[in-house]
Coordinates of N, CA and C in Angstrom, one line a residue:
M11 N 0.8 -1.2 0.0 CA 0.0 0.0 0.0 C 0.9 1.3 0.0
L12 N 2.0 1.3 0.8 CA 2.8 2.4 0.9 C 3.7 2.6 -0.3
F13 N 4.2 1.5 -0.9 CA 5.1 1.5 -2.0 C 4.6 0.6 -3.1
P14 N 3.5 1.0 -3.8 CA 2.9 0.1 -4.8 C 3.8 -0.1 -6.0
R15 N 4.7 0.9 -6.3 CA 5.6 0.7 -7.5 C 6.6 -0.4 -7.3
F16 N 6.8 -0.9 -6.1 CA 7.7 -2.0 -5.8 C 7.0 -3.4 -5.9
S17 N 5.7 -3.4 -6.2 CA 5.0 -4.7 -6.2 C 5.5 -5.6 -7.3
A18 N 6.0 -5.0 -8.4 CA 6.4 -5.8 -9.5 C 7.9 -6.3 -9.4
V19 N 8.6 -5.9 -8.3 CA 10.0 -6.3 -8.2 C 10.2 -7.0 -6.9
L20 N 11.4 -7.7 -6.7 CA 11.7 -8.3 -5.4 C 12.7 -7.4 -4.7
V21 N 12.3 -6.9 -3.6 CA 13.1 -6.0 -2.8 C 14.0 -6.9 -1.9
E22 N 15.3 -6.8 -2.1 CA 16.2 -7.6 -1.3 C 16.8 -6.9 -0.1
R23 N 16.9 -5.6 -0.1 CA 17.5 -4.9 1.0 C 17.1 -3.4 1.0
V24 N 16.9 -2.9 2.2 CA 16.7 -1.5 2.4 C 17.6 -1.0 3.5
F25 N 18.5 -0.1 3.2 CA 19.4 0.4 4.2 C 19.7 1.9 4.0
L26 N 20.3 2.5 5.1 CA 20.6 3.9 5.1 C 22.1 4.0 5.0
E27 N 22.6 4.8 4.0 CA 24.0 5.0 3.8 C 24.3 6.5 3.4
C28 N 25.1 7.1 4.2 CA 25.5 8.5 3.9 C 24.3 9.4 3.8
G29 N 23.2 9.3 4.6 CA 22.1 10.1 4.5 C 21.1 9.8 3.4
T30 N 21.3 8.7 2.7 CA 20.4 8.3 1.6 C 19.8 6.9 1.8
V31 N 18.5 6.8 1.6 CA 17.9 5.5 1.8 C 18.1 4.8 0.5
R32 N 18.7 3.6 0.5 CA 19.0 2.8 -0.6 C 18.1 1.6 -0.6
V33 N 17.5 1.3 -1.8 CA 16.6 0.1 -1.9 C 17.2 -0.7 -3.0
S34 N 17.7 -1.9 -2.6 CA 18.3 -2.9 -3.5 C 17.2 -3.9 -3.9
A35 N 16.9 -4.0 -5.2 CA 15.9 -4.8 -5.8 C 16.3 -5.4 -7.1
R36 N 15.5 -6.4 -7.5 CA 15.7 -7.0 -8.8 C 14.3 -7.4 -9.4
T37 N 14.2 -7.5 -10.7 CA 13.0 -7.8 -11.4 C 12.7 -9.3 -11.2
R38 N 11.4 -9.6 -11.3 CA 11.0 -11.0 -11.2 C 11.3 -11.8 -12.4
S39 N 11.5 -13.1 -12.3 CA 11.9 -14.0 -13.4 C 10.6 -14.4 -14.1
R40 N 10.1 -13.6 -15.1 CA 8.9 -14.0 -15.8 C 9.1 -13.4 -17.2
G41 N 8.2 -13.8 -18.1 CA 8.3 -13.4 -19.5 C 7.9 -11.9 -19.7
V42 N 8.6 -11.3 -20.6 CA 8.5 -9.9 -20.8 C 8.2 -9.7 -22.3
P43 N 7.2 -8.9 -22.7 CA 6.9 -8.7 -24.1 C 7.9 -7.8 -24.8
C44 N 8.3 -8.1 -26.0 CA 9.2 -7.2 -26.8 C 8.5 -5.9 -27.1
P45 N 9.2 -4.8 -27.0 CA 8.5 -3.5 -27.3 C 8.1 -3.3 -28.7
D46 N 8.7 -4.1 -29.6 CA 8.4 -3.9 -31.1 C 7.3 -4.9 -31.5
C47 N 7.5 -6.2 -31.2 CA 6.5 -7.2 -31.7 C 5.6 -7.8 -30.7
S48 N 5.8 -7.4 -29.4 CA 5.0 -7.9 -28.3 C 5.0 -9.4 -28.0
V49 N 6.0 -10.1 -28.6 CA 6.2 -11.5 -28.3 C 6.9 -11.6 -26.9
R50 N 6.4 -12.4 -26.0 CA 7.0 -12.5 -24.7 C 8.2 -13.4 -24.8
S51 N 9.2 -13.0 -23.9 CA 10.5 -13.8 -23.9 C 11.0 -13.9 -22.5
S52 N 11.6 -15.0 -22.2 CA 12.3 -15.2 -20.9 C 13.7 -15.6 -21.0
R53 N 14.2 -15.5 -22.2 CA 15.6 -15.9 -22.5 C 16.5 -14.7 -22.2
V54 N 17.4 -14.9 -21.2 CA 18.2 -13.8 -20.7 C 19.5 -13.7 -21.5
H55 N 19.7 -12.4 -21.9 CA 21.0 -12.1 -22.5 C 22.1 -11.7 -21.5
S56 N 21.7 -10.8 -20.6 CA 22.6 -10.4 -19.5 C 21.8 -9.6 -18.5
T57 N 22.4 -9.2 -17.5 CA 21.8 -8.3 -16.4 C 22.7 -7.1 -16.1
Y58 N 22.2 -6.1 -15.7 CA 22.9 -4.9 -15.2 C 22.1 -4.1 -14.2
E59 N 22.7 -3.2 -13.5 CA 22.1 -2.5 -12.4 C 21.8 -1.0 -12.9
R60 N 20.6 -0.6 -12.6 CA 20.1 0.7 -12.8 C 20.0 1.5 -11.5
R61 N 20.4 2.7 -11.5 CA 20.2 3.5 -10.3 C 19.2 4.6 -10.5
L62 N 18.1 4.6 -9.8 CA 17.0 5.5 -10.0 C 16.7 6.3 -8.8
A63 N 16.6 7.6 -8.9 CA 16.3 8.5 -7.8 C 14.8 8.5 -7.7
D64 N 14.3 8.2 -6.4 CA 12.9 8.1 -6.1 C 12.5 9.3 -5.2
T65 N 11.2 9.3 -4.9 CA 10.6 10.4 -4.1 C 11.2 10.2 -2.7
P66 N 11.5 11.3 -2.0 CA 12.1 11.2 -0.6 C 11.2 10.5 0.4
V67 N 11.8 9.9 1.4 CA 11.1 9.3 2.5 C 11.7 9.9 3.8
G68 N 10.8 10.4 4.6 CA 11.2 11.0 5.8 C 12.2 12.1 5.7
G69 N 12.1 12.9 4.6 CA 13.0 14.0 4.3 C 14.3 13.6 3.8
Q70 N 14.5 12.3 3.5 CA 15.8 11.8 3.1 C 15.7 11.3 1.6
P71 N 16.7 11.6 0.8 CA 16.6 11.1 -0.6 C 16.6 9.6 -0.7
V72 N 16.0 9.0 -1.7 CA 15.9 7.6 -1.9 C 16.5 7.2 -3.2
L73 N 17.4 6.2 -3.2 CA 18.0 5.7 -4.4 C 17.7 4.3 -4.6
V74 N 17.1 3.9 -5.7 CA 16.7 2.5 -6.0 C 17.8 1.9 -6.9
E75 N 18.4 0.9 -6.4 CA 19.4 0.1 -7.1 C 18.7 -1.2 -7.7
L76 N 18.3 -1.1 -8.9 CA 17.5 -2.1 -9.5 C 18.3 -2.9 -10.5
T77 N 18.3 -4.2 -10.4 CA 18.9 -5.1 -11.3 C 17.9 -5.6 -12.3
V78 N 18.1 -5.2 -13.6 CA 17.2 -5.6 -14.7 C 17.9 -6.5 -15.7
R79 N 17.1 -7.1 -16.5 CA 17.6 -8.1 -17.5 C 17.5 -7.6 -18.9
R80 N 18.5 -7.9 -19.7 CA 18.4 -7.8 -21.1 C 18.0 -9.1 -21.7
L81 N 17.0 -9.1 -22.5 CA 16.4 -10.4 -23.0 C 16.5 -10.5 -24.5
Y82 N 16.6 -11.7 -25.0 CA 16.5 -12.0 -26.5 C 15.1 -11.9 -26.9
C83 N 14.9 -11.4 -28.1 CA 13.5 -11.5 -28.7 C 13.4 -12.9 -29.3
E84 N 12.3 -13.6 -29.0 CA 12.1 -14.9 -29.5 C 11.5 -14.9 -30.9
N85 N 11.1 -13.8 -31.4 CA 10.5 -13.7 -32.7 C 11.6 -13.5 -33.8
T86 N 11.8 -14.5 -34.6 CA 12.9 -14.4 -35.6 C 12.6 -13.4 -36.7
D87 N 11.3 -13.0 -36.8 CA 11.0 -12.0 -37.8 C 11.1 -10.5 -37.3
C88 N 11.3 -10.4 -36.0 CA 11.5 -9.0 -35.4 C 12.8 -8.5 -35.7
R89 N 12.9 -7.2 -36.0 CA 14.1 -6.5 -36.2 C 15.0 -6.3 -35.0
R90 N 14.3 -6.3 -33.8 CA 15.0 -6.1 -32.5 C 15.5 -7.5 -32.1
R91 N 16.8 -7.6 -31.8 CA 17.4 -8.8 -31.3 C 17.4 -8.9 -29.8
T92 N 17.7 -7.8 -29.1 CA 17.6 -7.8 -27.6 C 16.8 -6.6 -27.2
F93 N 16.4 -6.6 -25.9 CA 15.7 -5.5 -25.3 C 15.8 -5.6 -23.8
V94 N 15.6 -4.5 -23.2 CA 15.7 -4.4 -21.7 C 14.3 -4.3 -21.2
E95 N 14.0 -5.0 -20.1 CA 12.7 -5.0 -19.5 C 12.5 -3.7 -18.7
Q96 N 11.3 -3.2 -18.7 CA 10.9 -2.0 -18.0 C 9.9 -2.4 -17.0
V97 N 9.9 -1.7 -15.8 CA 9.0 -2.0 -14.7 C 8.0 -0.8 -14.7
E98 N 6.7 -1.1 -14.9 CA 5.7 -0.1 -14.9 C 5.7 0.7 -13.6
G99 N 5.7 2.0 -13.6 CA 5.6 2.8 -12.4 C 7.0 3.0 -11.7
L100 N 8.0 2.3 -12.2 CA 9.3 2.4 -11.6 C 10.4 2.9 -12.5
T101 N 10.4 2.4 -13.8 CA 11.4 2.7 -14.7 C 10.8 3.3 -16.0
V102 N 11.6 4.1 -16.7 CA 11.3 4.5 -18.1 C 12.6 4.4 -18.9
R103 N 12.5 4.3 -20.2 CA 13.6 4.1 -21.0 C 14.6 5.3 -20.9
Y104 N 15.8 5.0 -20.6 CA 16.9 6.0 -20.4 C 16.7 6.9 -19.2
G105 N 15.7 6.6 -18.4 CA 15.4 7.5 -17.3 C 16.3 7.2 -16.1
R106 N 16.7 8.2 -15.4 CA 17.4 8.1 -14.1 C 16.6 8.4 -12.9
R107 N 15.3 8.7 -13.1 CA 14.4 8.9 -12.0 C 13.1 8.1 -12.2
T108 N 12.5 7.8 -11.1 CA 11.2 7.1 -11.2 C 10.1 8.1 -11.7
P109 N 9.1 7.6 -12.3 CA 8.0 8.5 -12.7 C 7.5 9.4 -11.6
G110 N 7.4 8.9 -10.4 CA 6.9 9.7 -9.3 C 7.8 10.8 -9.0
S111 N 9.1 10.6 -8.9 CA 10.1 11.6 -8.7 C 10.0 12.7 -9.8
R112 N 9.9 12.2 -11.0 CA 9.8 13.1 -12.2 C 8.6 14.0 -12.1
R113 N 7.5 13.5 -11.7 CA 6.2 14.3 -11.6 C 6.4 15.4 -10.6
I114 N 7.0 15.1 -9.4 CA 7.2 16.1 -8.4 C 8.1 17.2 -8.9
L115 N 9.2 16.8 -9.6 CA 10.1 17.9 -10.1 C 9.5 18.7 -11.2
E116 N 8.7 18.1 -12.0 CA 8.0 18.8 -13.0 C 7.1 19.9 -12.4
A117 N 6.4 19.5 -11.3 CA 5.5 20.5 -10.7 C 6.3 21.6 -10.1
V118 N 7.5 21.3 -9.5 CA 8.3 22.3 -8.9 C 8.9 23.2 -10.0
A119 N 9.3 22.6 -11.1 CA 9.8 23.4 -12.2 C 8.8 24.3 -12.9
V120 N 7.6 23.9 -13.0 CA 6.5 24.7 -13.6 C 6.2 25.9 -12.6
A121 N 6.2 25.6 -11.3 CA 5.9 26.7 -10.4 C 7.0 27.7 -10.1
L122 N 8.3 27.2 -10.1 CA 9.4 28.0 -9.7 C 10.5 28.1 -10.7
A123 N 10.5 27.3 -11.7 CA 11.5 27.3 -12.7 C 12.9 27.0 -12.2
G124 N 14.0 27.7 -12.6 CA 15.4 27.3 -12.4 C 15.9 27.3 -11.0
R125 N 16.6 28.4 -10.7 CA 17.3 28.5 -9.4 C 16.4 28.3 -8.2
A126 N 15.3 29.0 -8.2 CA 14.4 28.8 -7.0 C 13.9 27.4 -6.9
G127 N 13.5 26.8 -8.1 CA 13.1 25.4 -8.1 C 14.1 24.5 -7.6
S128 N 15.4 24.7 -7.9 CA 16.5 23.9 -7.5 C 16.7 23.9 -6.0
R129 N 16.5 25.1 -5.4 CA 16.7 25.3 -4.0 C 15.5 24.6 -3.2
F130 N 14.3 24.7 -3.8 CA 13.1 24.1 -3.1 C 13.2 22.6 -3.3
A131 N 13.7 22.1 -4.4 CA 13.8 20.6 -4.5 C 14.8 20.1 -3.5
G132 N 15.8 20.8 -3.2 CA 16.8 20.4 -2.2 C 16.1 20.3 -0.8
V133 N 15.2 21.2 -0.5 CA 14.5 21.0 0.7 C 13.6 19.8 0.7
L134 N 13.1 19.4 -0.4 CA 12.3 18.2 -0.5 C 13.1 16.9 -0.6
G135 N 14.4 17.0 -0.6 CA 15.3 15.9 -0.6 C 15.7 15.4 -1.9
S136 N 15.5 16.2 -3.0 CA 15.9 15.9 -4.3 C 16.9 16.9 -4.8
V137 N 18.2 16.5 -5.0 CA 19.2 17.3 -5.5 C 19.2 17.4 -7.0
V138 N 18.9 18.5 -7.5 CA 18.7 18.7 -9.0 C 19.2 20.1 -9.4
S139 N 19.8 20.2 -10.5 CA 20.3 21.5 -11.0 C 19.2 22.3 -11.7
R140 N 19.4 23.6 -11.8 CA 18.4 24.4 -12.5 C 18.2 24.1 -13.9
T141 N 19.3 23.6 -14.6 CA 19.2 23.3 -16.0 C 18.3 22.0 -16.2
T142 N 18.4 21.1 -15.3 CA 17.6 19.9 -15.4 C 16.1 20.2 -15.2
L143 N 15.8 21.1 -14.3 CA 14.4 21.6 -14.2 C 13.9 22.2 -15.4
L144 N 14.7 23.1 -16.0 CA 14.3 23.7 -17.3 C 14.1 22.7 -18.4
R145 N 14.9 21.7 -18.4 CA 14.7 20.6 -19.5 C 13.4 19.9 -19.2
L146 N 13.1 19.7 -17.9 CA 11.8 19.0 -17.6 C 10.6 19.8 -18.1
V147 N 10.7 21.2 -17.9 CA 9.6 22.0 -18.4 C 9.5 22.0 -19.9
M148 N 10.6 22.1 -20.6 CA 10.6 22.1 -22.0 C 10.1 20.7 -22.6
A149 N 10.3 19.6 -21.8 CA 9.9 18.3 -22.3 C 8.4 18.1 -22.1
L150 N 7.7 18.9 -21.3 CA 6.3 18.7 -21.1 C 5.5 19.0 -22.3
P151 N 4.5 18.2 -22.6 CA 3.6 18.5 -23.7 C 2.8 19.8 -23.5
D152 N 2.5 20.5 -24.6 CA 1.7 21.7 -24.5 C 0.3 21.4 -23.9
P153 N -0.2 22.1 -23.0 CA -1.5 21.8 -22.4 C -2.6 22.1 -23.5
H154 N -3.7 21.3 -23.4 CA -4.8 21.4 -24.3 C -5.6 22.6 -23.9
W155 N -6.0 23.4 -24.8 CA -6.9 24.6 -24.5 C -7.9 24.7 -25.7
P156 N -9.2 25.1 -25.3 CA -10.2 25.2 -26.4 C -9.9 26.5 -27.2
E157 N -10.5 26.5 -28.4 CA -10.4 27.6 -29.3 C -10.9 28.9 -28.6
P158 N -10.1 29.9 -28.5 CA -10.5 31.1 -27.7 C -11.6 31.9 -28.6
R159 N -12.4 32.6 -27.9 CA -13.4 33.5 -28.5 C -12.9 34.9 -28.5
V160 N -12.3 35.3 -27.4 CA -11.7 36.7 -27.3 C -10.2 36.5 -27.2
L161 N -9.4 37.0 -28.1 CA -8.0 36.8 -28.2 C -7.2 38.1 -27.9
G162 N -6.2 38.0 -27.1 CA -5.3 39.1 -26.8 C -4.0 38.9 -27.6
V163 N -3.5 40.0 -28.2 CA -2.3 39.9 -29.1 C -1.4 41.1 -28.7
D164 N -0.2 40.8 -28.3 CA 0.7 41.9 -28.0 C 2.2 41.4 -28.3
D165 N 3.1 42.3 -28.3 CA 4.5 42.0 -28.6 C 5.3 41.9 -27.3
F166 N 6.4 41.3 -27.3 CA 7.4 41.2 -26.2 C 8.8 41.2 -26.8
A167 N 9.7 41.6 -26.0 CA 11.1 41.7 -26.5 C 12.0 40.7 -25.8
T168 N 12.7 39.9 -26.6 CA 13.7 39.0 -26.0 C 15.1 39.8 -26.0
R169 N 15.2 40.8 -26.8 CA 16.3 41.7 -26.8 C 15.8 43.0 -27.4
R170 N 15.6 44.0 -26.5 CA 14.9 45.2 -26.9 C 15.7 45.9 -28.0
G171 N 14.9 46.3 -29.0 CA 15.4 47.0 -30.1 C 15.9 46.1 -31.2
Q172 N 16.0 44.8 -31.0 CA 16.6 43.8 -32.0 C 15.7 42.6 -32.2
H173 N 15.3 41.9 -31.1 CA 14.5 40.7 -31.3 C 13.2 40.8 -30.6
Y174 N 12.1 40.6 -31.3 CA 10.7 40.7 -30.8 C 9.9 39.5 -31.1
G175 N 8.9 39.2 -30.3 CA 8.0 38.1 -30.6 C 6.6 38.6 -30.3
T176 N 5.6 37.7 -30.5 CA 4.2 38.0 -30.2 C 3.7 36.9 -29.2
V177 N 3.0 37.4 -28.2 CA 2.3 36.6 -27.3 C 0.8 36.5 -27.5
I178 N 0.2 35.3 -27.5 CA -1.2 35.2 -27.8 C -1.8 34.7 -26.4
I179 N -2.9 35.4 -26.0 CA -3.5 35.2 -24.7 C -5.0 35.0 -24.9
D180 N -5.6 34.1 -24.2 CA -7.1 34.0 -24.1 C -7.6 35.0 -23.1
C181 N -8.2 36.0 -23.6 CA -8.7 37.1 -22.7 C -9.7 36.7 -21.7
A182 N -10.5 35.6 -22.0 CA -11.5 35.2 -21.1 C -10.9 34.5 -19.9
T183 N -9.8 33.8 -20.0 CA -9.2 33.0 -18.9 C -7.9 33.6 -18.5
G184 N -7.3 34.5 -19.3 CA -6.0 35.0 -19.0 C -4.8 34.1 -19.2
Q185 N -5.1 32.9 -19.9 CA -4.1 31.9 -20.1 C -3.3 32.2 -21.3
P186 N -2.0 32.2 -21.2 CA -1.1 32.3 -22.4 C -1.3 31.1 -23.3
L187 N -1.5 31.3 -24.6 CA -1.7 30.2 -25.5 C -0.5 29.9 -26.4
D188 N 0.2 30.9 -26.8 CA 1.3 30.6 -27.8 C 2.3 31.8 -27.8
L189 N 3.5 31.6 -28.2 CA 4.5 32.6 -28.4 C 5.0 32.5 -29.9
L190 N 4.9 33.5 -30.6 CA 5.2 33.5 -32.0 C 6.6 34.2 -32.3
P191 N 7.4 33.7 -33.1 CA 8.7 34.2 -33.4 C 8.7 35.4 -34.3
G192 N 8.2 36.5 -33.9 CA 8.1 37.7 -34.7 C 6.8 38.5 -34.4
R193 N 6.8 39.7 -34.9 CA 5.6 40.5 -34.7 C 5.1 41.1 -36.0
D194 N 5.2 40.4 -37.1 CA 4.8 40.9 -38.4 C 3.4 40.4 -38.7
A195 N 2.8 41.0 -39.7 CA 1.4 40.6 -40.0 C 1.3 39.2 -40.5
K196 N 2.3 38.7 -41.3 CA 2.2 37.3 -41.8 C 2.2 36.3 -40.7
T197 N 3.0 36.5 -39.7 CA 3.1 35.5 -38.6 C 1.8 35.4 -37.9
L198 N 1.1 36.5 -37.6 CA -0.1 36.5 -36.9 C -1.2 35.9 -37.8
A199 N -1.2 36.3 -39.0 CA -2.3 35.8 -40.0 C -2.2 34.3 -40.1
S200 N -1.0 33.7 -40.1 CA -0.8 32.3 -40.2 C -1.3 31.6 -39.0
W201 N -1.1 32.2 -37.8 CA -1.6 31.5 -36.6 C -3.1 31.6 -36.6
L202 N -3.7 32.7 -36.9 CA -5.2 32.8 -36.9 C -5.8 31.9 -37.9
G203 N -5.1 31.7 -39.0 CA -5.7 30.8 -40.0 C -5.8 29.3 -39.5
K204 N -4.9 29.0 -38.6 CA -4.9 27.6 -38.0 C -5.8 27.5 -36.9
H205 N -6.4 28.6 -36.4 CA -7.2 28.6 -35.2 C -8.5 29.4 -35.5
P206 N -9.4 28.9 -36.3 CA -10.6 29.6 -36.6 C -11.5 29.7 -35.4
G207 N -12.5 30.6 -35.4 CA -13.4 30.7 -34.3 C -13.2 31.9 -33.5
V208 N -12.2 32.7 -33.7 CA -11.9 33.9 -32.9 C -12.9 35.0 -33.3
E209 N -13.6 35.5 -32.4 CA -14.7 36.6 -32.6 C -14.2 38.0 -32.4
I210 N -13.3 38.1 -31.4 CA -12.8 39.5 -31.0 C -11.3 39.4 -30.8
I211 N -10.6 40.3 -31.4 CA -9.1 40.4 -31.2 C -8.8 41.7 -30.5
C212 N -8.2 41.6 -29.3 CA -7.8 42.7 -28.5 C -6.3 42.9 -28.8
R213 N -5.9 44.0 -29.4 CA -4.5 44.2 -29.8 C -4.1 45.6 -29.4
D214 N -2.8 45.9 -29.7 CA -2.3 47.2 -29.5 C -2.6 48.0 -30.8
R215 N -2.1 49.2 -30.9 CA -2.4 50.1 -32.1 C -1.5 49.9 -33.2
G216 N -0.6 48.9 -33.2 CA 0.3 48.6 -34.3 C -0.4 48.3 -35.6
G217 N 0.1 48.8 -36.7 CA -0.5 48.5 -38.0 C -0.3 47.0 -38.5
S218 N 0.9 46.4 -38.1 CA 1.1 45.1 -38.5 C 0.1 44.1 -37.9
Y219 N -0.2 44.3 -36.7 CA -1.2 43.4 -36.0 C -2.6 43.6 -36.7
A220 N -2.9 44.8 -37.0 CA -4.2 45.1 -37.7 C -4.3 44.4 -39.0
D221 N -3.2 44.5 -39.8 CA -3.2 43.8 -41.1 C -3.3 42.3 -40.9
G222 N -2.5 41.7 -39.9 CA -2.5 40.3 -39.7 C -3.9 39.8 -39.3
A223 N -4.5 40.5 -38.4 CA -5.9 40.1 -37.9 C -6.9 40.2 -39.0
R224 N -6.8 41.3 -39.9 CA -7.7 41.4 -41.0 C -7.5 40.3 -42.0
T225 N -6.3 39.8 -42.2 CA -6.0 38.8 -43.2 C -6.4 37.4 -42.6
G226 N -6.0 37.1 -41.4 CA -6.1 35.8 -40.8 C -7.5 35.5 -40.3
A227 N -8.2 36.6 -39.8 CA -9.5 36.4 -39.2 C -10.4 37.6 -39.6
P228 N -10.8 37.6 -40.9 CA -11.6 38.8 -41.3 C -13.0 38.9 -40.6
Q229 N -13.5 37.8 -40.0 CA -14.8 37.9 -39.3 C -14.7 38.5 -37.9
A230 N -13.5 38.6 -37.4 CA -13.3 39.0 -36.0 C -13.4 40.6 -35.9
V231 N -13.9 41.0 -34.8 CA -13.9 42.4 -34.5 C -12.6 42.8 -33.8
Q232 N -12.0 43.9 -34.2 CA -10.7 44.3 -33.6 C -11.0 45.5 -32.7
V233 N -10.4 45.3 -31.4 CA -10.6 46.4 -30.4 C -9.2 46.7 -29.9
A234 N -9.1 47.9 -29.4 CA -7.8 48.3 -28.7 C -7.8 48.0 -27.3
H235 N -6.7 47.5 -26.8 CA -6.6 47.1 -25.4 C -6.6 48.4 -24.5
R236 N -7.3 48.3 -23.4 CA -7.5 49.5 -22.5 C -6.1 50.1 -22.1
F237 N -5.1 49.2 -21.9 CA -3.8 49.7 -21.5 C -3.3 50.7 -22.5
H238 N -3.4 50.3 -23.8 CA -2.9 51.2 -24.8 C -3.7 52.5 -25.0
I239 N -5.0 52.3 -24.7 CA -5.9 53.5 -24.8 C -5.4 54.5 -23.7
W240 N -5.2 54.0 -22.4 CA -4.8 54.9 -21.4 C -3.4 55.4 -21.6
Q241 N -2.5 54.6 -22.3 CA -1.2 55.1 -22.6 C -1.2 56.2 -23.6
N242 N -2.1 56.0 -24.6 CA -2.2 57.1 -25.7 C -2.8 58.3 -25.1
L243 N -3.8 58.2 -24.1 CA -4.4 59.3 -23.5 C -3.4 60.1 -22.6
G244 N -2.6 59.3 -21.9 CA -1.5 59.9 -21.1 C -0.5 60.7 -21.9
T245 N -0.1 60.1 -23.1 CA 0.8 60.7 -24.0 C 0.2 62.0 -24.5
A246 N -1.1 62.0 -24.9 CA -1.7 63.2 -25.5 C -1.8 64.3 -24.4
V247 N -2.2 63.9 -23.2 CA -2.3 64.9 -22.1 C -0.9 65.5 -21.8
E248 N 0.1 64.7 -21.8 CA 1.5 65.2 -21.5 C 1.9 66.2 -22.6
T249 N 1.6 65.8 -23.9 CA 2.0 66.7 -25.0 C 1.3 68.0 -24.9
S250 N 0.0 68.0 -24.5 CA -0.8 69.2 -24.4 C -0.3 70.1 -23.3
V251 N 0.0 69.5 -22.1 CA 0.5 70.3 -21.0 C 1.9 70.9 -21.4
R252 N 2.7 70.2 -22.0 CA 4.0 70.7 -22.4 C 3.9 71.9 -23.4
R253 N 2.9 71.8 -24.3 CA 2.7 72.8 -25.3 C 2.2 74.1 -24.6
H254 N 1.4 74.0 -23.5 CA 0.9 75.2 -22.8 C 1.6 75.4 -21.5
N255 N 2.8 75.0 -21.4 CA 3.5 75.1 -20.1 C 3.7 76.6 -19.7
A256 N 3.9 77.4 -20.7 CA 4.1 78.8 -20.4 C 2.9 79.5 -19.8
A257 N 1.7 79.0 -20.0 CA 0.5 79.6 -19.5 C 0.3 79.2 -18.0
L258 N 1.0 78.2 -17.5 CA 0.8 77.8 -16.2 C 1.7 78.7 -15.3
K259 N 1.1 79.6 -14.6 CA 1.8 80.6 -13.7 C 1.8 80.1 -12.3
P260 N 2.9 80.3 -11.6 CA 2.9 79.8 -10.2 C 2.0 80.7 -9.3
S261 N 1.4 80.1 -8.3 CA 0.5 80.8 -7.4 C 1.2 81.8 -6.6
T262 N 0.6 83.1 -6.5 CA 1.3 84.2 -5.8 C 0.5 84.5 -4.5
G263 N -0.6 83.7 -4.2 CA -1.4 83.9 -3.0 C -0.7 83.4 -1.8
P264 N -1.3 83.7 -0.6 CA -0.7 83.2 0.7 C -0.7 81.6 0.7
D265 N 0.2 81.1 1.4 CA 0.3 79.7 1.6 C -0.7 79.2 2.6
R266 N -1.8 78.6 2.2 CA -2.9 78.2 3.1 C -2.5 77.0 3.9
T267 N -1.6 76.2 3.4 CA -1.2 75.0 4.1 C -0.4 75.2 5.3
A268 N 0.1 76.4 5.5 CA 1.0 76.7 6.6 C 0.3 76.6 8.0
N269 N -1.0 77.0 8.0 CA -1.8 77.1 9.2 C -2.7 75.9 9.4
I270 N -2.5 74.8 8.7 CA -3.4 73.7 8.8 C -3.3 73.1 10.2
F271 N -2.1 73.0 10.7 CA -1.9 72.4 12.0 C -1.7 73.5 13.1

């Protein structure tokens, strides 16, 4: 009940060494299906040990030392001659962590990303670098999202003055949907053509986004984002005040604030 992932293996020893809980185990002697042809085989080619980082126990890191078998494929028509057995819930191909440990680190990486995630993972008993956490985030599949009805479009700078991109946001949920490599009309029009159903496009006052929205989603209504409206209003007020700055004379009356207290 506490360790269901070890039900498919034979645990030989559990001991504490240098602050790490080590679990020594081996796979059971039974037939394993070939990953290509699914023909079961029990003919052993060789064995070797895999070391897998598992979820912490009692605030201490856990290392699983699992002896696995390399088997011959019994199907003579199969292209694969040998294969290594995998234990469901415990091993993945080329993985150095158990699926449970990987899920925890993925959650930490999504919430905190690099350096902060690495420090927090150390508190949880998992020593991992910031680059490993970033690789876990980049390996995650893109989340599924429904076609947005109200779309937000704006630009962002990866290097101000040189490299820009476009961020696509669902205005109804505030969820970022995509990042486009560029802020030209063709890039936006191509994205809108692949995602029909947009009814309203909330964008900045740039002409390239207006052209892209008009080409990719001619049925959509284009509106200006309130941030840009307030920004334009502030710029207009500032320009007007500067133009009439000479007409603003300083007050010559008595200072009424001196006797407030």
